[in-house]
Coordinates of N, CA and C in Angstrom, one line a residue:
X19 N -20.6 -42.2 143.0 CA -19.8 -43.0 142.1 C -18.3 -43.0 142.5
X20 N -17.9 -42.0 142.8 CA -16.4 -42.2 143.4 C -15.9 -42.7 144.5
X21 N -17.0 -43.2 145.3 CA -17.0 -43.7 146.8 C -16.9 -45.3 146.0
X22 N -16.7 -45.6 145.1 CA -16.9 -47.1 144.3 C -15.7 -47.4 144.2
X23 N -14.6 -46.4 143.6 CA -13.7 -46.5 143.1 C -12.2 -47.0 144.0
X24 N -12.2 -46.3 145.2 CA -11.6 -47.0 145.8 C -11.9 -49.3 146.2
X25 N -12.7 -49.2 146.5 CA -13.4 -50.5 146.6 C -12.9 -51.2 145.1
X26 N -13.3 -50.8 144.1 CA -13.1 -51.4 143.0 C -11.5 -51.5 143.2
X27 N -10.8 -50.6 143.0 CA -9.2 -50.6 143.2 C -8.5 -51.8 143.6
X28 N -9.4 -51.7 145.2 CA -8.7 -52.8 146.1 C -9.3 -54.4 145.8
X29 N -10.4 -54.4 144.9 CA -10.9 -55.9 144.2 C -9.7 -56.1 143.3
X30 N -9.3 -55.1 142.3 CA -8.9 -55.5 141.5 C -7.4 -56.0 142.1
X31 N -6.7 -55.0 142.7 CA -5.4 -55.6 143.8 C -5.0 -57.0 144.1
X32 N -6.3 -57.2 144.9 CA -6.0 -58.3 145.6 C -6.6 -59.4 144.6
X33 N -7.2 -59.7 143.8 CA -7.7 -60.2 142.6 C -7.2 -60.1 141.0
X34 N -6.1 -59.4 141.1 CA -6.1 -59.2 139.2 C -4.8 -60.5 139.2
X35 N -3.8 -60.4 140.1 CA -2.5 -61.4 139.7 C -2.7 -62.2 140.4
X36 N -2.0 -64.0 140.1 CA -1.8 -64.7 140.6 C -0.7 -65.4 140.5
X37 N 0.6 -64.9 141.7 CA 1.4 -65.6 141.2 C 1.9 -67.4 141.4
X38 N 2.7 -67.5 140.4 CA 3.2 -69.1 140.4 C 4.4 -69.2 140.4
X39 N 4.5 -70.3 141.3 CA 6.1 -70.4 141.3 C 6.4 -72.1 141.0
X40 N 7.6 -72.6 141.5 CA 7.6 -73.9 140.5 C 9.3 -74.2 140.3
X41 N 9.4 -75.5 140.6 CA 10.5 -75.6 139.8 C 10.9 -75.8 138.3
X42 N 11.9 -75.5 137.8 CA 12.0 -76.1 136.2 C 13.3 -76.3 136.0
X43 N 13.0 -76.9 134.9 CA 14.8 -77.3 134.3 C 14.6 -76.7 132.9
X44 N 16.3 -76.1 133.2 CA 16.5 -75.5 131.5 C 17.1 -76.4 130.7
X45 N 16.1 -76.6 129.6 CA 16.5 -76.9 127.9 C 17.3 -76.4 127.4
X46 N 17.1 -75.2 127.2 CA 18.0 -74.8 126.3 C 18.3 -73.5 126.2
X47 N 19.3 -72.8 126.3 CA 19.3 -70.9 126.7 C 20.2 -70.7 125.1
X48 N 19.4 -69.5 124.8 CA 19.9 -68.7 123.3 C 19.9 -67.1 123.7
X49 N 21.2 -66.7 122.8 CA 21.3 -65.4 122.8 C 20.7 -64.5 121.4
X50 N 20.1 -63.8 120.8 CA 20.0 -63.0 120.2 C 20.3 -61.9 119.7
X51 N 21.2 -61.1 119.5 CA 22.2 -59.9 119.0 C 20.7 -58.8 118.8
X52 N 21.1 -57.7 119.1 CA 19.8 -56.4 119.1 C 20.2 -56.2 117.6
X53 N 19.0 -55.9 116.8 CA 18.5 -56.3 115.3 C 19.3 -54.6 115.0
X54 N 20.0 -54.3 113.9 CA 19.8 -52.8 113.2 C 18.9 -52.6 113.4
X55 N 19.2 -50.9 112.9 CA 17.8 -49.8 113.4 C 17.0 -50.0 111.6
X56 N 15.7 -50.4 111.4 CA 15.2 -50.5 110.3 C 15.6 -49.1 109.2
X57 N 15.4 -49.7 107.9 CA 16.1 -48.7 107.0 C 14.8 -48.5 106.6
X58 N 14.9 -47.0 106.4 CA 13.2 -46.1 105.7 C 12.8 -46.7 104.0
X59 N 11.8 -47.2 104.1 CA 11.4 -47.8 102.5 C 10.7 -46.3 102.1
X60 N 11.1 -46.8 100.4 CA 10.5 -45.3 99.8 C 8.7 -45.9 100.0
X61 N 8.5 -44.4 100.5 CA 6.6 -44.5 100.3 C 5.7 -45.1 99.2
X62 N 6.2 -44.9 98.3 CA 5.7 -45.9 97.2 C 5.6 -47.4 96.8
X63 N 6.9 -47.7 97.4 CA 7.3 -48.9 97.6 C 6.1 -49.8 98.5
X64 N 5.1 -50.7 97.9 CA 4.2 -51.3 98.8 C 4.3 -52.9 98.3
X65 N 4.0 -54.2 99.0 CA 3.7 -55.4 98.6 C 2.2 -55.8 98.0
X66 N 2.0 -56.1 97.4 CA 0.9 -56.4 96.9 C 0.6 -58.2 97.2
X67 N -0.4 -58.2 98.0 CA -0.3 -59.8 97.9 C -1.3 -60.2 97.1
X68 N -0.3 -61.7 96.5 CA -1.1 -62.2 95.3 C -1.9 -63.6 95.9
X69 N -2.9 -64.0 95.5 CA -3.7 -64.8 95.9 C -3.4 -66.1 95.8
X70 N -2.6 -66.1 94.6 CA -1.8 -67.7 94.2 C -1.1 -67.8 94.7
X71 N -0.5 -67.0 95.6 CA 1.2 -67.4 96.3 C 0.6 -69.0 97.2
X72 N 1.6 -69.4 97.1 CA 1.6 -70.8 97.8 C 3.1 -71.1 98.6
X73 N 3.0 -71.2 99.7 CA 4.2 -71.6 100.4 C 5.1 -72.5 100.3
X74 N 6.4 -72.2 99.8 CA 7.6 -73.2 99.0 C 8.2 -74.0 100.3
X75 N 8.6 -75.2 99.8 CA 9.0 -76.3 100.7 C 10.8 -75.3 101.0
X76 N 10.9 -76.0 102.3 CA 12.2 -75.5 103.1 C 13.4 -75.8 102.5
X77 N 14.2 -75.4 102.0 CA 15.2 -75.6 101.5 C 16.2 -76.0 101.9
X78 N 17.3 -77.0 101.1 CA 18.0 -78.0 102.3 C 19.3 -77.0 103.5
X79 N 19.5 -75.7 102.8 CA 20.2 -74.9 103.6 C 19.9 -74.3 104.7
X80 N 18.4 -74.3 104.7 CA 17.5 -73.4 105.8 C 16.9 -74.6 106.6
X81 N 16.6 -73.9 108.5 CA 16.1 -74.3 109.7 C 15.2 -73.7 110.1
X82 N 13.9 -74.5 110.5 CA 13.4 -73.3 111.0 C 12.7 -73.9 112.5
X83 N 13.0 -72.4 113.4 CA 13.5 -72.1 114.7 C 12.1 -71.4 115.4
X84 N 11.6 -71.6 116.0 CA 10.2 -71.1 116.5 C 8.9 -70.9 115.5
X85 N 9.4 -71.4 115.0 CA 8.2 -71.2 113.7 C 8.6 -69.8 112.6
X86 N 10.1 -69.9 112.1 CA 10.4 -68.6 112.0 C 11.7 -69.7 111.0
X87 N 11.3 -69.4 109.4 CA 12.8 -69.6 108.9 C 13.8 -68.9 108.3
X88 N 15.2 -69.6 109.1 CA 16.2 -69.0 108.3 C 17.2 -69.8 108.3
X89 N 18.3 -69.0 107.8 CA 19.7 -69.8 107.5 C 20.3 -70.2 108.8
X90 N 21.1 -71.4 108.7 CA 21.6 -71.7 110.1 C 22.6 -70.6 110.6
X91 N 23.4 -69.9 109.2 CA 24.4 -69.4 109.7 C 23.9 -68.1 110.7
X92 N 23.0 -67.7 110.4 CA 21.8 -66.5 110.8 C 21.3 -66.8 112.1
X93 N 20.9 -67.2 112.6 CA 20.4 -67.7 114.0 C 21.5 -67.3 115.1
X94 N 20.9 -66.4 116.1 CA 21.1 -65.8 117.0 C 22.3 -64.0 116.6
X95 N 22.6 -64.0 115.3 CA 22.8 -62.9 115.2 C 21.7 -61.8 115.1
X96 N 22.4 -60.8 114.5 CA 21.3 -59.3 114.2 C 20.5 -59.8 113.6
X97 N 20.9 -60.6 112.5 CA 19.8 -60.3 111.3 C 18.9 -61.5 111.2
X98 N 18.7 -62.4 112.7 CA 18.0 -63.2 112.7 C 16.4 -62.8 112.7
X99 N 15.5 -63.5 112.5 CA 14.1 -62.7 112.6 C 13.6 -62.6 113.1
X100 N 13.8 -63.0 114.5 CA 13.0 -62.9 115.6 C 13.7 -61.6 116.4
X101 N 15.1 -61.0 116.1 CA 15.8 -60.3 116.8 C 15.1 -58.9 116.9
X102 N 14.7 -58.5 118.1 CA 14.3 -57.0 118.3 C 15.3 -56.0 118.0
X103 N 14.8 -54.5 118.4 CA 15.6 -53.7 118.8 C 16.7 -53.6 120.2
X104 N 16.2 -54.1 121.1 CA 17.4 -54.9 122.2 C 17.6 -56.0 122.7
X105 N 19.0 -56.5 122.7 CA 19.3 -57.7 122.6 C 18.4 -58.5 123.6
X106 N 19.0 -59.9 123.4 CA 17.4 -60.9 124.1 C 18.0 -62.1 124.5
X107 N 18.0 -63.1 125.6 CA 18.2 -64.4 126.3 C 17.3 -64.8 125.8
X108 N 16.5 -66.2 125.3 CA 15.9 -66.9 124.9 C 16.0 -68.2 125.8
X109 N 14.9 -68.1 126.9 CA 15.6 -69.8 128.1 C 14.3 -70.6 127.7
X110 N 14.6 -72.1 127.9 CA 13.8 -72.6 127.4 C 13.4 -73.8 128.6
X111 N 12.7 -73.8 129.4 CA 12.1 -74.8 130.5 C 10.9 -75.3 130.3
X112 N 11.2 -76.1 131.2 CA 10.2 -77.5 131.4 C 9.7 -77.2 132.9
X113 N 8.6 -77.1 133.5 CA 8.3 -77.3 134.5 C 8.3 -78.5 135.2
X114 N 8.7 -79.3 136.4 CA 8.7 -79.9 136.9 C 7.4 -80.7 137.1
X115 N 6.6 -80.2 138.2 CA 5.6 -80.8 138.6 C 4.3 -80.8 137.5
X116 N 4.7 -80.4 136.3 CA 3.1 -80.6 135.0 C 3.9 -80.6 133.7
X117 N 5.4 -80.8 133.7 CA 6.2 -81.1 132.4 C 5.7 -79.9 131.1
X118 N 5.2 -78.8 131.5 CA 4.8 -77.6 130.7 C 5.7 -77.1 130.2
X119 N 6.3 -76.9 129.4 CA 7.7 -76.5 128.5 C 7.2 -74.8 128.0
X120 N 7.9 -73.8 128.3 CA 7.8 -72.9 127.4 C 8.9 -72.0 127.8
X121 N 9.3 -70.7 126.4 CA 10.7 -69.9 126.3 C 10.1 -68.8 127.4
X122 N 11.0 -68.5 128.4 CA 11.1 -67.2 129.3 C 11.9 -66.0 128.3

């Protein structure tokens, strides 16, 4: 069995990635601010979801940004929702030769 293992190794090596390269053009580049350190909820404290909830229309103050809404003034600081624990570039391309758009 261990005389496999090497072999297998080297399948997977030369076989597991494929890289792609490509030209693109940038759309659009966003910065992010690294999010506060989460604040401890009391243990008791739980959401209960209710079955009737129904999703409210967007309100005329709010945008929403990746599939993610918030306030405009909000977007790209801390307390935006997408923002991690360390800060974040958001670039946004189009590939050239298949016009395939997606955020690096």
């Amino acid at each position: 069995m261990l005389r496999f293992v090497p072999g297998l190794l080297a399948i997977f090596c030369l076989a597991g990635c494929e890289k792609q390269s490509g030209e693109a053009v940038v759309l659009a580049k966003e910065h992010i601010a690294a999010a506060p350190p989460p604040i401890r909820e009391t243990p008791n404290a739980q959401h209960v979801a209710n079955p009737n909830e129904q999703p409210r229309p967007i309100g005329d103050n709010e945008i929403t940004v990746d599939g993610y809404v918030m306030k405009p003034e909000v977007r790209g600081t801390s307390r935006d929702p997408r923002a991690l624990k360390d800060e974040q570039w958001r670039v946004k391309v189009r590939m050239i030769y298949d016009g395939r758009t997606f955020n690096i």
